[in-house]
Amino acid sequence: MYFKQESALQINFLASAKFVAFTTQVESAGVAANADGRKIVPAGTILPANDATAKGILLHDTDVTEGPQPGSLVVEGYVISERLPVAPAALAIPELKEIKFR
């Protein structure tokens, strides 16, 4: 039997090994499919949106092809903002009260 081998590259955006994360539901609405037809929300995405509704930062890539999935949301810790897929918006930064950007 033949299995297609794939690899993933996930950039470490955490500046410290100490952080606090909680389970959250990662929504599939508005997520575009990649070349393989998969809908992946990348690690480092500010959820639920990069605006005044921000609650935390997604810790791992999450596949939402089949619909909403559980994910890990970092709510406290040190983050290297240059390594996030999208820079934190000015409205999101004050909402992420326990996240320190380096």
Short mmCIF file of N, CA and C in Angstrom, two decimals:
data_model
loop_
_atom_site.label_atom_id
_atom_site.label_comp_id
_atom_site.label_asym_id
_atom_site.label_seq_id
_atom_site.Cartn_x
_atom_site.Cartn_y
_atom_site.Cartn_z
N MET A 1 0.84 -1.16 0.00
CA MET A 1 0.00 0.00 0.00
C MET A 1 0.89 1.24 0.00
N TYR A 2 0.51 2.25 -0.74
CA TYR A 2 1.29 3.48 -0.86
C TYR A 2 0.62 4.61 -0.08
N PHE A 3 1.39 5.30 0.72
CA PHE A 3 0.89 6.45 1.46
C PHE A 3 1.66 7.68 1.02
N LYS A 4 0.96 8.74 0.79
CA LYS A 4 1.60 9.99 0.43
C LYS A 4 2.20 10.61 1.69
N GLN A 5 3.48 10.87 1.66
CA GLN A 5 4.15 11.47 2.80
C GLN A 5 4.13 12.98 2.66
N GLU A 6 3.68 13.65 3.69
CA GLU A 6 3.64 15.10 3.70
C GLU A 6 4.40 15.61 4.90
N SER A 7 4.91 16.81 4.78
CA SER A 7 5.56 17.43 5.93
C SER A 7 4.96 18.82 6.11
N ALA A 8 5.04 19.29 7.32
CA ALA A 8 4.49 20.60 7.64
C ALA A 8 5.57 21.45 8.27
N LEU A 9 5.52 22.70 7.96
CA LEU A 9 6.45 23.66 8.55
C LEU A 9 5.63 24.60 9.42
N GLN A 10 5.95 24.61 10.70
CA GLN A 10 5.24 25.49 11.61
C GLN A 10 6.27 26.34 12.34
N ILE A 11 6.21 27.62 12.13
CA ILE A 11 7.16 28.54 12.74
C ILE A 11 6.81 28.75 14.20
N ASN A 12 7.81 28.68 15.07
CA ASN A 12 7.59 28.88 16.49
C ASN A 12 7.51 30.39 16.77
N PHE A 13 6.34 30.85 17.16
CA PHE A 13 6.14 32.27 17.45
C PHE A 13 6.20 32.55 18.95
N LEU A 14 6.34 31.52 19.77
CA LEU A 14 6.43 31.72 21.22
C LEU A 14 7.84 32.14 21.61
N ALA A 15 7.95 33.12 22.49
CA ALA A 15 9.25 33.60 22.95
C ALA A 15 9.67 32.94 24.25
N SER A 16 8.79 32.13 24.83
CA SER A 16 9.06 31.48 26.10
C SER A 16 8.34 30.14 26.13
N ALA A 17 8.86 29.21 26.90
CA ALA A 17 8.21 27.90 27.04
C ALA A 17 7.01 27.97 27.97
N LYS A 18 6.87 29.07 28.70
CA LYS A 18 5.76 29.23 29.63
C LYS A 18 4.65 30.04 28.97
N PHE A 19 3.48 29.40 28.87
CA PHE A 19 2.31 30.07 28.31
C PHE A 19 1.07 29.37 28.85
N VAL A 20 -0.08 30.02 28.70
CA VAL A 20 -1.35 29.44 29.13
C VAL A 20 -2.24 29.38 27.89
N ALA A 21 -2.83 28.21 27.66
CA ALA A 21 -3.72 28.02 26.51
C ALA A 21 -4.97 27.27 26.95
N PHE A 22 -6.08 27.59 26.33
CA PHE A 22 -7.35 26.94 26.60
C PHE A 22 -7.93 26.41 25.30
N THR A 23 -8.81 25.43 25.41
CA THR A 23 -9.48 24.88 24.23
C THR A 23 -10.50 25.88 23.72
N THR A 24 -10.55 26.00 22.40
CA THR A 24 -11.53 26.88 21.75
C THR A 24 -12.03 26.20 20.50
N GLN A 25 -13.14 26.65 19.97
CA GLN A 25 -13.65 26.12 18.71
C GLN A 25 -13.15 27.02 17.58
N VAL A 26 -12.46 26.41 16.62
CA VAL A 26 -11.94 27.15 15.47
C VAL A 26 -12.97 27.02 14.36
N GLU A 27 -13.51 28.14 13.93
CA GLU A 27 -14.57 28.16 12.92
C GLU A 27 -14.01 27.99 11.52
N SER A 28 -14.82 27.44 10.62
CA SER A 28 -14.39 27.21 9.25
C SER A 28 -14.86 28.30 8.29
N ALA A 29 -15.76 29.14 8.72
CA ALA A 29 -16.30 30.19 7.85
C ALA A 29 -15.20 31.16 7.42
N GLY A 30 -15.14 31.41 6.12
CA GLY A 30 -14.18 32.37 5.60
C GLY A 30 -12.77 31.83 5.38
N VAL A 31 -12.54 30.54 5.64
CA VAL A 31 -11.22 29.96 5.45
C VAL A 31 -11.15 29.40 4.03
N ALA A 32 -10.17 29.85 3.27
CA ALA A 32 -10.00 29.39 1.88
C ALA A 32 -9.25 28.07 1.85
N ALA A 33 -9.59 27.24 0.89
CA ALA A 33 -8.91 25.95 0.72
C ALA A 33 -7.53 26.16 0.10
N ASN A 34 -6.58 25.31 0.51
CA ASN A 34 -5.23 25.38 -0.07
C ASN A 34 -5.18 24.56 -1.36
N ALA A 35 -3.98 24.36 -1.91
CA ALA A 35 -3.82 23.63 -3.18
C ALA A 35 -4.30 22.19 -3.08
N ASP A 36 -4.29 21.61 -1.89
CA ASP A 36 -4.75 20.23 -1.69
C ASP A 36 -6.23 20.14 -1.36
N GLY A 37 -6.91 21.28 -1.34
CA GLY A 37 -8.33 21.30 -1.02
C GLY A 37 -8.64 21.29 0.46
N ARG A 38 -7.62 21.48 1.30
CA ARG A 38 -7.80 21.49 2.74
C ARG A 38 -7.94 22.93 3.24
N LYS A 39 -8.78 23.12 4.23
CA LYS A 39 -8.94 24.44 4.86
C LYS A 39 -8.17 24.41 6.18
N ILE A 40 -7.03 25.10 6.20
CA ILE A 40 -6.15 25.10 7.36
C ILE A 40 -6.07 26.51 7.94
N VAL A 41 -6.37 26.63 9.23
CA VAL A 41 -6.17 27.90 9.94
C VAL A 41 -4.77 27.80 10.54
N PRO A 42 -3.84 28.69 10.12
CA PRO A 42 -2.45 28.55 10.56
C PRO A 42 -2.23 28.93 12.03
N ALA A 43 -1.25 28.27 12.62
CA ALA A 43 -0.82 28.63 13.98
C ALA A 43 -0.41 30.10 13.97
N GLY A 44 -0.72 30.80 15.04
CA GLY A 44 -0.38 32.22 15.13
C GLY A 44 -1.51 33.13 14.70
N THR A 45 -2.62 32.56 14.27
CA THR A 45 -3.79 33.35 13.87
C THR A 45 -4.47 33.90 15.12
N ILE A 46 -4.78 35.17 15.10
CA ILE A 46 -5.49 35.80 16.22
C ILE A 46 -6.98 35.49 16.07
N LEU A 47 -7.57 34.92 17.12
CA LEU A 47 -8.97 34.51 17.07
C LEU A 47 -9.80 35.23 18.11
N PRO A 48 -11.10 35.43 17.90
CA PRO A 48 -11.85 35.04 16.72
C PRO A 48 -11.56 35.90 15.49
N ALA A 49 -11.01 37.09 15.69
CA ALA A 49 -10.61 37.94 14.57
C ALA A 49 -9.51 38.88 15.05
N ASN A 50 -8.77 39.41 14.10
CA ASN A 50 -7.66 40.32 14.41
C ASN A 50 -8.20 41.75 14.53
N ASP A 51 -9.04 41.94 15.56
CA ASP A 51 -9.67 43.24 15.80
C ASP A 51 -10.02 43.34 17.29
N ALA A 52 -10.96 44.18 17.63
CA ALA A 52 -11.33 44.40 19.04
C ALA A 52 -12.01 43.18 19.68
N THR A 53 -12.31 42.14 18.90
CA THR A 53 -12.92 40.93 19.45
C THR A 53 -11.87 39.88 19.81
N ALA A 54 -10.60 40.17 19.63
CA ALA A 54 -9.51 39.20 19.86
C ALA A 54 -9.55 38.62 21.27
N LYS A 55 -9.35 37.30 21.35
CA LYS A 55 -9.32 36.61 22.64
C LYS A 55 -7.99 35.91 22.87
N GLY A 56 -7.28 35.52 21.79
CA GLY A 56 -6.03 34.81 21.93
C GLY A 56 -5.43 34.47 20.59
N ILE A 57 -4.36 33.65 20.62
CA ILE A 57 -3.61 33.28 19.42
C ILE A 57 -3.61 31.76 19.30
N LEU A 58 -3.96 31.26 18.13
CA LEU A 58 -4.03 29.83 17.86
C LEU A 58 -2.64 29.21 17.97
N LEU A 59 -2.50 28.15 18.77
CA LEU A 59 -1.20 27.55 19.04
C LEU A 59 -0.73 26.63 17.92
N HIS A 60 -1.62 25.85 17.31
CA HIS A 60 -1.25 24.88 16.28
C HIS A 60 -2.11 25.08 15.04
N ASP A 61 -1.58 24.68 13.87
CA ASP A 61 -2.39 24.65 12.66
C ASP A 61 -3.63 23.80 12.95
N THR A 62 -4.78 24.25 12.46
CA THR A 62 -6.02 23.52 12.69
C THR A 62 -6.75 23.32 11.37
N ASP A 63 -7.06 22.06 11.05
CA ASP A 63 -7.73 21.72 9.80
C ASP A 63 -9.24 21.81 10.03
N VAL A 64 -9.89 22.74 9.33
CA VAL A 64 -11.33 22.94 9.48
C VAL A 64 -12.08 22.57 8.19
N THR A 65 -11.48 21.68 7.39
CA THR A 65 -12.08 21.27 6.13
C THR A 65 -13.46 20.65 6.35
N GLU A 66 -13.60 19.86 7.40
CA GLU A 66 -14.86 19.17 7.68
C GLU A 66 -15.79 19.98 8.58
N GLY A 67 -15.43 21.23 8.88
CA GLY A 67 -16.25 22.07 9.74
C GLY A 67 -15.46 22.52 10.96
N PRO A 68 -16.10 23.22 11.88
CA PRO A 68 -15.42 23.72 13.08
C PRO A 68 -14.74 22.59 13.85
N GLN A 69 -13.55 22.90 14.39
CA GLN A 69 -12.75 21.91 15.11
C GLN A 69 -12.20 22.53 16.40
N PRO A 70 -11.88 21.70 17.39
CA PRO A 70 -11.26 22.24 18.60
C PRO A 70 -9.81 22.65 18.32
N GLY A 71 -9.37 23.69 18.99
CA GLY A 71 -8.01 24.17 18.85
C GLY A 71 -7.53 24.71 20.18
N SER A 72 -6.25 25.00 20.25
CA SER A 72 -5.64 25.51 21.47
C SER A 72 -5.39 27.01 21.32
N LEU A 73 -5.93 27.80 22.21
CA LEU A 73 -5.84 29.25 22.12
C LEU A 73 -4.95 29.79 23.24
N VAL A 74 -3.82 30.37 22.86
CA VAL A 74 -2.90 30.97 23.83
C VAL A 74 -3.52 32.27 24.32
N VAL A 75 -3.67 32.40 25.64
CA VAL A 75 -4.24 33.61 26.21
C VAL A 75 -3.26 34.35 27.11
N GLU A 76 -2.12 33.70 27.41
CA GLU A 76 -1.11 34.34 28.25
C GLU A 76 0.26 33.82 27.84
N GLY A 77 1.21 34.74 27.69
CA GLY A 77 2.57 34.34 27.36
C GLY A 77 3.29 35.41 26.56
N TYR A 78 4.51 35.09 26.15
CA TYR A 78 5.33 35.99 25.34
C TYR A 78 5.34 35.50 23.90
N VAL A 79 5.10 36.42 22.97
CA VAL A 79 4.97 36.09 21.55
C VAL A 79 5.89 36.99 20.73
N ILE A 80 6.52 36.41 19.71
CA ILE A 80 7.33 37.18 18.77
C ILE A 80 6.40 37.58 17.63
N SER A 81 5.96 38.83 17.61
CA SER A 81 4.94 39.27 16.67
C SER A 81 5.36 39.16 15.21
N GLU A 82 6.67 39.27 14.92
CA GLU A 82 7.14 39.19 13.53
C GLU A 82 6.96 37.79 12.95
N ARG A 83 6.77 36.79 13.80
CA ARG A 83 6.63 35.41 13.33
C ARG A 83 5.17 34.99 13.16
N LEU A 84 4.23 35.86 13.51
CA LEU A 84 2.82 35.55 13.32
C LEU A 84 2.49 35.66 11.83
N PRO A 85 1.51 34.89 11.32
CA PRO A 85 1.16 34.96 9.91
C PRO A 85 0.65 36.34 9.48
N VAL A 86 -0.03 37.02 10.41
CA VAL A 86 -0.52 38.39 10.17
C VAL A 86 -0.20 39.20 11.42
N ALA A 87 0.36 40.37 11.25
CA ALA A 87 0.71 41.22 12.39
C ALA A 87 -0.55 41.57 13.19
N PRO A 88 -0.43 41.66 14.50
CA PRO A 88 -1.58 42.04 15.33
C PRO A 88 -2.06 43.45 14.99
N ALA A 89 -3.35 43.59 14.82
CA ALA A 89 -3.94 44.90 14.53
C ALA A 89 -3.92 45.77 15.78
N ALA A 90 -3.92 47.07 15.57
CA ALA A 90 -3.91 48.02 16.69
C ALA A 90 -5.10 47.80 17.62
N LEU A 91 -6.24 47.39 17.09
CA LEU A 91 -7.42 47.14 17.92
C LEU A 91 -7.31 45.83 18.70
N ALA A 92 -6.54 44.88 18.20
CA ALA A 92 -6.43 43.57 18.84
C ALA A 92 -5.47 43.58 20.02
N ILE A 93 -4.39 44.35 19.93
CA ILE A 93 -3.35 44.33 20.96
C ILE A 93 -3.87 44.62 22.36
N PRO A 94 -4.71 45.67 22.56
CA PRO A 94 -5.20 45.92 23.93
C PRO A 94 -6.13 44.82 24.46
N GLU A 95 -6.77 44.07 23.57
CA GLU A 95 -7.67 42.99 23.99
C GLU A 95 -6.92 41.76 24.44
N LEU A 96 -5.68 41.59 23.98
CA LEU A 96 -4.85 40.46 24.36
C LEU A 96 -4.03 40.86 25.59
N LYS A 97 -4.71 41.08 26.68
CA LYS A 97 -4.14 41.68 27.88
C LYS A 97 -2.98 40.91 28.49
N GLU A 98 -3.01 39.60 28.45
CA GLU A 98 -1.96 38.79 29.09
C GLU A 98 -0.90 38.30 28.11
N ILE A 99 -0.99 38.72 26.86
CA ILE A 99 0.02 38.36 25.87
C ILE A 99 0.96 39.55 25.69
N LYS A 100 2.24 39.26 25.84
CA LYS A 100 3.26 40.30 25.69
C LYS A 100 3.97 40.08 24.37
N PHE A 101 4.00 41.12 23.54
CA PHE A 101 4.65 41.01 22.22
C PHE A 101 6.08 41.48 22.34
N ARG A 102 6.99 40.74 21.73
CA ARG A 102 8.42 41.06 21.75
C ARG A 102 8.86 41.46 20.38
#
